[in-house]
């Protein structure tokens, strides 16, 4: 994790690399704060970046009087990087079961996401229903984001864990090394995901599966990251 060497924003030191890191983090949160928009990641504290810091503080930082500054160990920086939850609760929605070919295998407090990501999940469920695919959805994010052990990600409402498909109808865990794992049915899920413009990437360890990336620990779920 990048550490700021000094403050960024109003009356800050505004070192080039620090400003750039704040800009990168602002953009990662841009889908949550309408007023942010995307800012240039060029290390220059321009007016758009300054406005974005204030918008973030007001909308997700719980500041009624934003000071427009990001301090190295301050709440604004920690909320920007997702180290601690956002102060606002209405950025995310809870995913609720919508269809009979869908179930949650996580607690209801762990399946909060951005409206756009949840729409992608609902579309996926609907698309795969005619093929008889039943989707098991796991962790997304907490209602206000922030750290979600044991994951490093799942902080921004855009990461969704999905169980691989089984050869039977059981709604239970499955690993790719398991004889009941179905590569072919899981491939239908991957293809439907890839067809979604909002998909960013999939971590999954079936080496014969196209369009996915290997990542330690992803033998028993597809980790799907969406753009917003
Ligand atoms: Zn995951």
Coordinates of N, CA and C and ligand atoms in Angstrom, one line a residue:
X1 N 0.8 -1.2 0.0 CA 0.0 0.0 0.0 C 0.9 1.2 0.0
X2 N 0.6 2.2 -0.9 CA 1.3 3.4 -1.0 C 1.1 4.3 0.3
X3 N 2.1 4.9 0.8 CA 2.0 5.8 2.0 C 2.3 7.2 1.5
X4 N 1.4 8.1 1.8 CA 1.6 9.5 1.5 C 2.8 10.0 2.3
X5 N 3.6 10.8 1.6 CA 4.7 11.4 2.4 C 4.3 12.8 2.9
X6 N 3.2 13.3 2.4 CA 2.7 14.6 3.0 C 1.3 14.8 2.6
X7 N 0.7 15.9 3.0 CA -0.7 16.2 2.8 C -0.9 16.6 1.3
X8 N -2.1 16.2 0.8 CA -2.5 16.6 -0.5 C -3.8 17.4 -0.5
X9 N -3.9 18.5 -1.3 CA -5.1 19.3 -1.3 C -4.8 20.7 -0.7
X10 N -5.9 21.3 -0.2 CA -5.8 22.6 0.3 C -4.7 22.7 1.4
X11 N -3.7 23.7 1.2 CA -2.6 23.9 2.1 C -1.8 22.6 2.3
X12 N -1.8 21.7 1.4 CA -1.0 20.5 1.5 C 0.4 20.7 0.9
X13 N 1.3 19.7 1.1 CA 2.6 19.8 0.5 C 2.5 19.5 -1.0
X14 N 1.6 18.6 -1.3 CA 1.3 18.3 -2.7 C 2.5 17.9 -3.5
X15 N 3.2 16.9 -3.0 CA 4.3 16.3 -3.7 C 3.7 15.5 -4.9
X16 N 4.4 15.5 -6.0 CA 3.8 15.0 -7.3 C 3.3 13.5 -7.1
X17 N 4.1 12.7 -6.5 CA 3.7 11.3 -6.4 C 2.5 11.1 -5.4
X18 N 2.5 12.0 -4.4 CA 1.3 11.9 -3.4 C 0.0 12.3 -4.1
X19 N 0.1 13.4 -4.9 CA -1.1 13.9 -5.6 C -1.6 12.8 -6.6
X20 N -0.6 12.2 -7.2 CA -1.0 11.1 -8.2 C -1.7 10.0 -7.5
X21 N -1.2 9.6 -6.3 CA -1.8 8.5 -5.6 C -3.2 8.8 -5.2
X22 N -3.4 10.1 -4.7 CA -4.7 10.5 -4.3 C -5.7 10.5 -5.6
X23 N -5.1 11.0 -6.7 CA -6.0 11.0 -7.9 C -6.4 9.5 -8.3
X24 N -5.4 8.6 -8.2 CA -5.7 7.2 -8.6 C -6.9 6.7 -7.6
X25 N -6.7 7.0 -6.4 CA -7.7 6.5 -5.4 C -9.1 7.2 -5.6
X26 N -9.1 8.5 -5.9 CA -10.3 9.2 -6.2 C -11.0 8.5 -7.4
X27 N -10.3 8.2 -8.4 CA -10.9 7.5 -9.6 C -11.4 6.1 -9.3
X28 N -10.8 5.4 -8.3 CA -11.3 4.1 -7.9 C -12.6 4.3 -7.2
X29 N -12.9 5.4 -6.6 CA -14.1 5.7 -5.9 C -15.1 6.5 -6.7
X30 N -14.7 6.8 -8.0 CA -15.6 7.8 -8.8 C -17.0 7.2 -9.0
X31 N -17.1 5.9 -9.1 CA -18.4 5.3 -9.4 C -19.3 5.4 -8.2
X32 N -18.8 5.8 -7.0 CA -19.7 6.0 -5.8 C -20.1 7.4 -5.6
X33 N -19.4 8.4 -6.2 CA -19.6 9.8 -5.9 C -19.9 10.5 -7.2
X34 N -21.1 10.8 -7.4 CA -21.5 11.4 -8.7 C -20.6 12.6 -9.0
X35 N -20.4 13.4 -8.0 CA -19.8 14.7 -8.2 C -18.3 14.6 -8.6
X36 N -17.7 13.4 -8.4 CA -16.2 13.3 -8.6 C -15.9 13.4 -10.1
X37 N -16.5 12.5 -10.8 CA -16.1 12.3 -12.2 C -14.6 11.8 -12.2
X38 N -14.1 11.5 -13.3 CA -12.7 11.1 -13.3 C -11.7 12.3 -13.4
X39 N -10.6 12.2 -12.6 CA -9.6 13.2 -12.6 C -8.4 12.7 -13.3
X40 N -7.6 13.6 -13.9 CA -6.3 13.2 -14.5 C -5.4 12.6 -13.4
X41 N -4.7 11.5 -13.8 CA -3.7 10.9 -12.8 C -2.3 11.4 -13.2
X42 N -2.1 12.7 -13.1 CA -0.9 13.3 -13.6 C 0.0 13.9 -12.5
X43 N -0.5 13.8 -11.2 CA 0.3 14.3 -10.1 C 0.2 15.8 -9.9
X44 N -0.6 16.5 -10.7 CA -0.8 17.9 -10.5 C -2.1 18.2 -9.8
X45 N -2.1 19.0 -8.8 CA -3.3 19.3 -8.0 C -4.0 20.4 -8.8
X46 N -4.9 20.0 -9.7 CA -5.7 20.9 -10.5 C -7.0 21.1 -9.8
X47 N -7.8 22.0 -10.4 CA -9.1 22.3 -9.8 C -10.0 21.1 -9.7
X48 N -10.0 20.3 -10.7 CA -10.9 19.1 -10.7 C -10.5 18.2 -9.6
X49 N -9.2 18.0 -9.3 CA -8.8 17.1 -8.2 C -9.2 17.7 -6.9
X50 N -9.0 19.0 -6.7 CA -9.4 19.7 -5.5 C -10.9 19.5 -5.2
X51 N -11.7 19.7 -6.3 CA -13.1 19.6 -6.2 C -13.5 18.1 -5.8
X52 N -12.8 17.2 -6.4 CA -13.1 15.8 -6.2 C -12.8 15.4 -4.7
X53 N -11.7 15.9 -4.2 CA -11.4 15.6 -2.7 C -12.6 16.1 -1.9
X54 N -13.0 17.3 -2.1 CA -14.1 17.9 -1.3 C -15.4 17.1 -1.5
X55 N -15.7 16.7 -2.8 CA -16.9 15.9 -3.0 C -16.8 14.5 -2.3
X56 N -15.7 13.9 -2.3 CA -15.5 12.7 -1.6 C -15.7 12.8 -0.1
X57 N -15.1 13.9 0.5 CA -15.2 14.1 1.9 C -16.7 14.3 2.3
X58 N -17.4 15.1 1.4 CA -18.8 15.4 1.8 C -19.7 14.2 1.7
X59 N -19.5 13.4 0.6 CA -20.4 12.3 0.3 C -20.1 11.0 1.0
X60 N -18.8 10.7 1.1 CA -18.5 9.4 1.7 C -17.6 9.5 2.9
X61 N -17.2 10.7 3.2 CA -16.3 10.9 4.3 C -17.0 11.4 5.6
X62 N -18.2 11.7 5.5 CA -19.0 12.1 6.7 C -18.6 13.5 7.1
X63 N -18.0 14.3 6.3 CA -17.6 15.7 6.7 C -18.8 16.7 6.3
X64 N -19.3 17.4 7.2 CA -20.3 18.4 6.9 C -19.6 19.6 6.4
X65 N -18.3 19.8 6.9 CA -17.5 21.0 6.4 C -16.2 20.5 5.9
X66 N -16.1 19.9 4.7 CA -14.9 19.3 4.2 C -13.7 20.3 4.1
X67 N -12.5 19.9 4.5 CA -11.4 20.8 4.5 C -10.6 20.7 3.2
X68 N -11.0 19.7 2.4 CA -10.3 19.6 1.1 C -8.9 19.1 1.1
X69 N -8.5 18.5 2.2 CA -7.1 18.0 2.4 C -7.1 16.6 2.8
X70 N -6.2 15.8 2.1 CA -5.9 14.4 2.4 C -4.6 14.3 3.2
X71 N -4.7 14.0 4.5 CA -3.5 13.8 5.3 C -3.0 12.4 5.3
X72 N -1.7 12.1 5.5 CA -1.1 10.8 5.3 C -1.8 9.7 6.2
X73 N -2.2 10.1 7.4 CA -2.8 9.1 8.3 C -4.2 9.4 8.6
X74 N -4.8 10.4 7.9 CA -6.1 10.9 8.2 C -7.2 10.0 7.7
X75 N -8.5 10.3 8.1 CA -9.6 9.5 7.8 C -9.9 9.5 6.3
X76 N -9.7 10.7 5.7 CA -10.0 10.7 4.2 C -9.2 9.8 3.4
X77 N -7.9 9.7 3.7 CA -7.0 8.8 3.0 C -7.4 7.3 3.3
X78 N -7.7 7.0 4.5 CA -8.0 5.7 4.9 C -9.3 5.2 4.3
X79 N -10.2 6.2 4.1 CA -11.5 5.9 3.4 C -11.3 5.7 1.9
X80 N -10.4 6.6 1.4 CA -10.1 6.5 -0.1 C -9.6 5.1 -0.4
X81 N -8.7 4.6 0.4 CA -8.0 3.3 0.0 C -8.8 2.1 0.5
X82 N -10.0 2.4 1.2 CA -10.8 1.3 1.6 C -10.4 0.6 2.8
X83 N -9.5 1.3 3.6 CA -9.0 0.7 4.8 C -10.0 0.7 5.9
X84 N -10.8 1.7 5.9 CA -12.0 1.8 6.8 C -13.2 2.1 6.0
X85 N -14.4 1.7 6.5 CA -15.6 1.9 5.8 C -15.9 3.4 5.5
X86 N -16.7 3.6 4.4 CA -17.2 4.9 4.1 C -18.2 5.3 5.2
X87 N -18.4 6.6 5.3 CA -19.3 7.1 6.3 C -20.7 7.0 5.9
X88 N -20.9 6.8 4.6 CA -22.3 6.8 4.1 C -22.8 5.4 3.8
X89 N -24.1 5.2 4.0 CA -24.6 3.9 3.8 C -25.4 3.7 2.5
X90 N -25.7 4.7 1.8 CA -26.6 4.6 0.7 C -25.9 4.4 -0.7
X91 N -24.6 4.2 -0.7 CA -23.9 4.0 -1.9 C -24.1 2.6 -2.5
X92 N -24.2 1.7 -1.5 CA -24.4 0.3 -1.9 C -25.8 -0.2 -1.7
X93 N -26.2 -1.2 -2.4 CA -27.5 -1.9 -2.2 C -27.2 -3.4 -1.8
X94 N -28.1 -4.0 -1.1 CA -28.0 -5.4 -0.8 C -28.5 -6.3 -1.9
X95 N -27.8 -7.3 -2.2 CA -28.3 -8.3 -3.2 C -29.3 -9.2 -2.5
X96 N -30.5 -9.3 -3.0 CA -31.4 -10.2 -2.4 C -31.8 -11.3 -3.5
X97 N -32.1 -12.5 -3.1 CA -32.5 -13.5 -4.1 C -33.6 -13.1 -5.0
X98 N -33.4 -13.2 -6.3 CA -34.4 -12.7 -7.2 C -35.1 -13.7 -8.1
X99 N -34.5 -14.9 -8.0 CA -34.9 -15.9 -9.0 C -34.6 -17.3 -8.4
X100 N -35.3 -18.3 -8.9 CA -35.1 -19.7 -8.3 C -33.8 -20.3 -8.8
X101 N -33.1 -19.7 -9.7 CA -31.8 -20.3 -10.1 C -30.7 -19.5 -9.5
X102 N -30.8 -19.1 -8.2 CA -29.9 -18.2 -7.6 C -30.0 -18.4 -6.1
X103 N -28.8 -18.5 -5.4 CA -28.8 -18.5 -4.0 C -27.6 -17.8 -3.5
X104 N -27.7 -17.4 -2.2 CA -26.5 -16.7 -1.5 C -25.8 -17.8 -0.6
X105 N -24.5 -17.8 -0.7 CA -23.8 -18.7 0.3 C -23.0 -17.9 1.3
X106 N -23.2 -16.6 1.3 CA -22.6 -15.7 2.3 C -23.8 -15.1 3.2
X107 N -23.4 -14.5 4.3 CA -24.4 -13.8 5.1 C -24.9 -12.6 4.4
X108 N -26.1 -12.2 4.7 CA -26.7 -11.0 4.0 C -25.9 -9.7 4.2
X109 N -25.2 -9.6 5.3 CA -24.4 -8.4 5.6 C -23.2 -8.3 4.7
X110 N -22.8 -9.4 3.9 CA -21.6 -9.4 3.1 C -21.9 -9.4 1.6
X111 N -23.2 -9.1 1.2 CA -23.5 -9.1 -0.2 C -24.0 -7.7 -0.6
X112 N -23.3 -6.7 -0.2 CA -23.7 -5.3 -0.6 C -22.8 -4.9 -1.8
X113 N -23.4 -4.2 -2.8 CA -22.6 -3.8 -3.9 C -23.1 -2.5 -4.5
X114 N -22.4 -2.0 -5.5 CA -22.9 -0.9 -6.2 C -24.1 -1.3 -7.1
X115 N -25.0 -0.3 -7.3 CA -26.2 -0.7 -8.1 C -25.8 -1.3 -9.5
X116 N -24.7 -0.8 -10.1 CA -24.3 -1.3 -11.4 C -23.8 -2.7 -11.3
X117 N -23.0 -3.0 -10.3 CA -22.5 -4.4 -10.2 C -23.7 -5.3 -9.9
X118 N -24.6 -4.9 -9.0 CA -25.7 -5.8 -8.7 C -26.6 -6.0 -9.9
X119 N -26.7 -5.0 -10.8 CA -27.5 -5.2 -12.0 C -26.8 -6.2 -12.9
X120 N -25.4 -6.2 -13.0 CA -24.7 -7.2 -13.7 C -25.0 -8.6 -13.2
X121 N -25.0 -8.7 -11.9 CA -25.3 -10.0 -11.3 C -26.7 -10.5 -11.6
X122 N -27.7 -9.6 -11.5 CA -29.1 -10.0 -11.9 C -29.2 -10.4 -13.3
X123 N -28.5 -9.6 -14.2 CA -28.6 -9.9 -15.6 C -27.9 -11.3 -15.9
X124 N -26.8 -11.6 -15.2 CA -26.2 -12.9 -15.3 C -27.1 -14.0 -14.9
X125 N -27.8 -13.9 -13.8 CA -28.7 -14.9 -13.3 C -29.8 -15.1 -14.4
X126 N -30.4 -14.0 -14.9 CA -31.5 -14.2 -15.9 C -31.0 -14.8 -17.2
X127 N -29.8 -14.4 -17.6 CA -29.2 -14.9 -18.9 C -29.0 -16.4 -18.8
X128 N -28.6 -16.9 -17.6 CA -28.2 -18.3 -17.5 C -29.4 -19.2 -17.1
X129 N -30.5 -18.6 -16.8 CA -31.7 -19.4 -16.3 C -32.1 -20.5 -17.4
X130 N -32.3 -20.1 -18.7 CA -32.7 -21.0 -19.7 C -31.8 -22.2 -19.8
X131 N -30.5 -22.1 -19.5 CA -29.6 -23.2 -19.6 C -29.6 -24.1 -18.3
X132 N -30.5 -23.7 -17.4 CA -30.6 -24.5 -16.2 C -29.4 -24.3 -15.2
X133 N -28.8 -23.2 -15.3 CA -27.6 -22.9 -14.4 C -28.2 -22.3 -13.1
X134 N -27.7 -22.9 -12.0 CA -28.1 -22.3 -10.7 C -26.8 -21.6 -10.2
X135 N -26.9 -20.3 -9.9 CA -25.7 -19.6 -9.4 C -25.7 -19.4 -7.9
X136 N -24.6 -19.8 -7.3 CA -24.3 -19.5 -5.9 C -23.4 -18.3 -5.8
X137 N -23.9 -17.3 -5.2 CA -23.2 -16.0 -5.0 C -22.7 -15.9 -3.6
X138 N -21.4 -15.5 -3.4 CA -20.8 -15.4 -2.1 C -20.5 -13.9 -1.8
X139 N -19.4 -13.7 -1.2 CA -19.1 -12.3 -0.7 C -19.0 -11.3 -1.8
X140 N -19.6 -10.1 -1.5 CA -19.4 -8.9 -2.4 C -18.7 -7.9 -1.5
X141 N -19.4 -7.1 -0.7 CA -18.8 -6.1 0.2 C -19.8 -5.9 1.4
X142 N -19.3 -5.3 2.4 CA -20.1 -4.8 3.5 C -20.9 -3.6 3.0
X143 N -21.9 -3.2 3.8 CA -22.8 -2.1 3.4 C -22.1 -0.8 3.2
X144 N -21.0 -0.6 3.9 CA -20.3 0.7 3.8 C -18.9 0.4 3.2
X145 N -18.6 -0.7 2.6 CA -17.3 -1.0 2.1 C -16.3 -1.3 3.3
X146 N -15.1 -1.0 3.0 CA -14.0 -1.2 4.0 C -13.5 -2.7 3.9
X147 N -12.5 -3.0 4.8 CA -11.9 -4.3 4.8 C -12.9 -5.4 5.0
X148 N -12.7 -6.5 4.3 CA -13.6 -7.7 4.5 C -12.7 -8.9 4.6
X149 N -12.3 -9.3 5.8 CA -11.4 -10.4 6.0 C -12.2 -11.7 5.4
X150 N -11.5 -12.7 4.8 CA -10.1 -12.8 4.7 C -9.6 -12.1 3.4
X151 N -10.4 -11.4 2.7 CA -10.0 -10.8 1.4 C -9.2 -9.6 1.5
X152 N -8.3 -9.4 0.4 CA -7.6 -8.1 0.3 C -8.5 -7.1 -0.4
X153 N -9.4 -7.6 -1.3 CA -10.3 -6.7 -2.1 C -11.7 -6.8 -1.4
X154 N -12.7 -6.8 -2.2 CA -14.1 -6.8 -1.7 C -14.4 -5.5 -0.9
X155 N -13.8 -4.4 -1.2 CA -13.9 -3.2 -0.4 C -14.8 -2.2 -1.1
X156 N -15.1 -2.3 -2.4 CA -15.7 -1.2 -3.1 C -17.0 -1.6 -3.8
X157 N -17.6 -2.8 -3.4 CA -18.9 -3.1 -4.0 C -18.8 -3.6 -5.4
X158 N -17.6 -3.9 -5.9 CA -17.5 -4.3 -7.3 C -16.9 -5.7 -7.5
X159 N -16.6 -6.4 -6.4 CA -16.1 -7.8 -6.4 C -17.1 -8.8 -6.0
X160 N -17.3 -9.8 -6.8 CA -18.4 -10.8 -6.5 C -17.8 -12.2 -6.7
X161 N -18.0 -13.0 -5.6 CA -17.5 -14.4 -5.7 C -18.7 -15.3 -6.1
X162 N -18.4 -16.1 -7.1 CA -19.4 -17.0 -7.6 C -18.9 -18.4 -7.6
X163 N -19.7 -19.4 -7.1 CA -19.3 -20.8 -7.1 C -19.2 -21.3 -8.5
X164 N -18.1 -22.2 -8.7 CA -18.1 -22.9 -10.0 C -19.3 -23.8 -10.1
X165 N -19.6 -24.3 -11.3 CA -20.8 -25.2 -11.4 C -20.4 -26.7 -11.1
X166 N -21.4 -27.4 -10.6 CA -21.3 -28.8 -10.3 C -22.0 -29.6 -11.4
X167 N -21.7 -30.9 -11.5 CA -22.4 -31.7 -12.4 C -23.8 -32.1 -11.9
X168 N -24.0 -31.9 -10.6 CA -25.3 -32.2 -10.0 C -26.0 -30.9 -9.6
X169 N -27.2 -31.1 -8.9 CA -28.0 -29.9 -8.6 C -27.7 -29.4 -7.2
X170 N -26.7 -30.0 -6.5 CA -26.5 -29.6 -5.1 C -26.1 -28.2 -4.9
X171 N -26.6 -27.5 -3.9 CA -26.2 -26.1 -3.6 C -25.1 -26.1 -2.6
X172 N -24.0 -26.7 -2.9 CA -22.9 -26.8 -1.9 C -21.5 -26.5 -2.6
X173 N -20.5 -26.3 -1.7 CA -19.2 -25.9 -2.3 C -18.6 -26.9 -3.3
X174 N -17.8 -26.5 -4.1 CA -17.1 -27.3 -5.1 C -15.8 -26.8 -5.5
X175 N -14.8 -27.6 -5.7 CA -13.5 -27.2 -6.1 C -13.2 -27.8 -7.5
X176 N -12.3 -27.2 -8.2 CA -12.0 -27.6 -9.6 C -11.4 -29.0 -9.6
X177 N -10.8 -29.5 -8.5 CA -10.2 -30.8 -8.4 C -11.3 -31.9 -8.1
X178 N -12.5 -31.4 -7.7 CA -13.5 -32.3 -7.3 C -14.2 -33.1 -8.5
X179 N -14.5 -34.4 -8.4 CA -15.1 -35.1 -9.6 C -16.4 -34.5 -10.0
X180 N -17.1 -33.8 -9.1 CA -18.4 -33.3 -9.4 C -18.3 -31.9 -10.0
X181 N -17.1 -31.4 -10.2 CA -17.0 -30.1 -10.9 C -17.3 -30.2 -12.3
X182 N -18.1 -29.3 -12.9 CA -18.4 -29.2 -14.3 C -17.7 -28.1 -15.0
X183 N -16.7 -28.4 -15.8 CA -16.0 -27.4 -16.6 C -16.9 -26.8 -17.6
X184 N -17.7 -27.6 -18.3 CA -18.5 -27.2 -19.4 C -19.6 -26.2 -18.9
X185 N -20.2 -26.5 -17.8 CA -21.3 -25.6 -17.2 C -20.7 -24.3 -16.7
X186 N -19.5 -24.4 -16.1 CA -18.8 -23.2 -15.6 C -18.4 -22.3 -16.7
X187 N -18.1 -23.0 -17.8 CA -17.7 -22.2 -19.0 C -18.9 -21.3 -19.5
X188 N -20.1 -21.8 -19.4 CA -21.2 -21.0 -19.8 C -21.3 -19.8 -18.9
X189 N -21.0 -20.0 -17.6 CA -21.0 -18.8 -16.7 C -20.0 -17.8 -17.1
X190 N -18.8 -18.3 -17.4 CA -17.7 -17.4 -17.8 C -18.0 -16.6 -19.1
X191 N -18.6 -17.4 -20.0 CA -19.0 -16.7 -21.3 C -20.0 -15.6 -21.1
X192 N -21.0 -15.9 -20.2 CA -22.0 -14.9 -19.9 C -21.4 -13.6 -19.2
X193 N -20.4 -13.9 -18.3 CA -19.8 -12.8 -17.6 C -19.0 -11.9 -18.6
X194 N -18.2 -12.6 -19.5 CA -17.4 -11.9 -20.4 C -18.2 -11.1 -21.4
X195 N -19.4 -11.5 -21.7 CA -20.3 -10.7 -22.6 C -20.8 -9.4 -22.0
X196 N -20.6 -9.3 -20.7 CA -21.0 -8.0 -20.0 C -19.9 -7.0 -20.1
X197 N -20.3 -5.8 -20.7 CA -19.3 -4.7 -20.8 C -18.8 -4.2 -19.4
X198 N -19.6 -4.5 -18.4 CA -19.2 -4.0 -17.1 C -18.1 -4.9 -16.4
X199 N -17.8 -6.1 -17.0 CA -16.9 -7.0 -16.4 C -15.4 -6.5 -16.6
X200 N -14.7 -6.5 -15.5 CA -13.3 -6.1 -15.6 C -12.4 -7.3 -15.7
X201 N -12.5 -8.3 -14.8 CA -11.7 -9.5 -14.9 C -12.3 -10.6 -14.0
X202 N -11.8 -11.8 -14.3 CA -12.2 -13.0 -13.5 C -10.9 -13.7 -13.0
X203 N -10.8 -13.9 -11.7 CA -9.8 -14.8 -11.2 C -10.4 -16.2 -11.0
X204 N -9.7 -17.2 -11.6 CA -10.2 -18.6 -11.4 C -9.2 -19.5 -11.9
X205 N -9.0 -20.7 -11.3 CA -7.8 -21.5 -11.5 C -8.0 -22.7 -12.3
X206 N -9.1 -22.9 -13.0 CA -9.2 -23.9 -14.0 C -8.4 -23.6 -15.2
X207 N -7.2 -24.3 -15.4 CA -6.3 -23.9 -16.4 C -6.8 -24.0 -17.8
X208 N -7.9 -24.8 -18.0 CA -8.4 -25.0 -19.3 C -9.5 -24.0 -19.6
X209 N -9.8 -23.1 -18.7 CA -10.9 -22.1 -18.9 C -10.4 -20.9 -19.6
X210 N -11.0 -20.5 -20.7 CA -10.5 -19.3 -21.4 C -11.0 -18.0 -20.6
X211 N -10.4 -16.9 -20.8 CA -10.8 -15.6 -20.3 C -10.7 -15.4 -18.8
X212 N -10.0 -16.3 -18.1 CA -9.8 -16.1 -16.7 C -8.3 -16.1 -16.3
X213 N -8.0 -15.5 -15.2 CA -6.7 -15.4 -14.7 C -6.4 -16.2 -13.5
X214 N -5.3 -16.9 -13.4 CA -4.9 -17.7 -12.3 C -4.6 -16.7 -11.1
X215 N -5.1 -17.1 -9.9 CA -4.8 -16.3 -8.7 C -4.9 -17.3 -7.5
X216 N -3.8 -17.3 -6.7 CA -3.8 -18.2 -5.5 C -5.1 -18.2 -4.8
X217 N -5.6 -19.4 -4.5 CA -6.8 -19.4 -3.6 C -8.1 -19.4 -4.4
X218 N -8.1 -19.4 -5.7 CA -9.3 -19.4 -6.5 C -9.7 -20.7 -7.2
X219 N -9.6 -21.8 -6.4 CA -10.0 -23.1 -6.9 C -11.5 -23.4 -6.6
X220 N -12.0 -22.7 -5.7 CA -13.4 -23.0 -5.3 C -14.4 -21.8 -5.6
X221 N -13.9 -20.8 -6.2 CA -14.9 -19.7 -6.7 C -14.3 -18.9 -7.8
X222 N -15.2 -18.3 -8.6 CA -14.7 -17.3 -9.6 C -14.8 -16.0 -8.9
X223 N -13.7 -15.3 -8.8 CA -13.7 -13.9 -8.3 C -13.9 -13.0 -9.5
X224 N -15.1 -12.3 -9.5 CA -15.4 -11.5 -10.6 C -15.3 -10.0 -10.2
X225 N -14.5 -9.3 -10.9 CA -14.5 -7.8 -10.6 C -15.1 -7.0 -11.7
X226 N -16.0 -6.2 -11.3 CA -16.7 -5.3 -12.3 C -16.1 -3.9 -12.3
X227 N -16.4 -3.2 -13.4 CA -15.8 -1.9 -13.5 C -16.4 -0.9 -12.6
X228 N -17.7 -0.9 -12.4 CA -18.3 0.0 -11.5 C -19.6 -0.6 -10.9
Ligands
LIG1 ZN1 -13.3 -12.9 -4.1

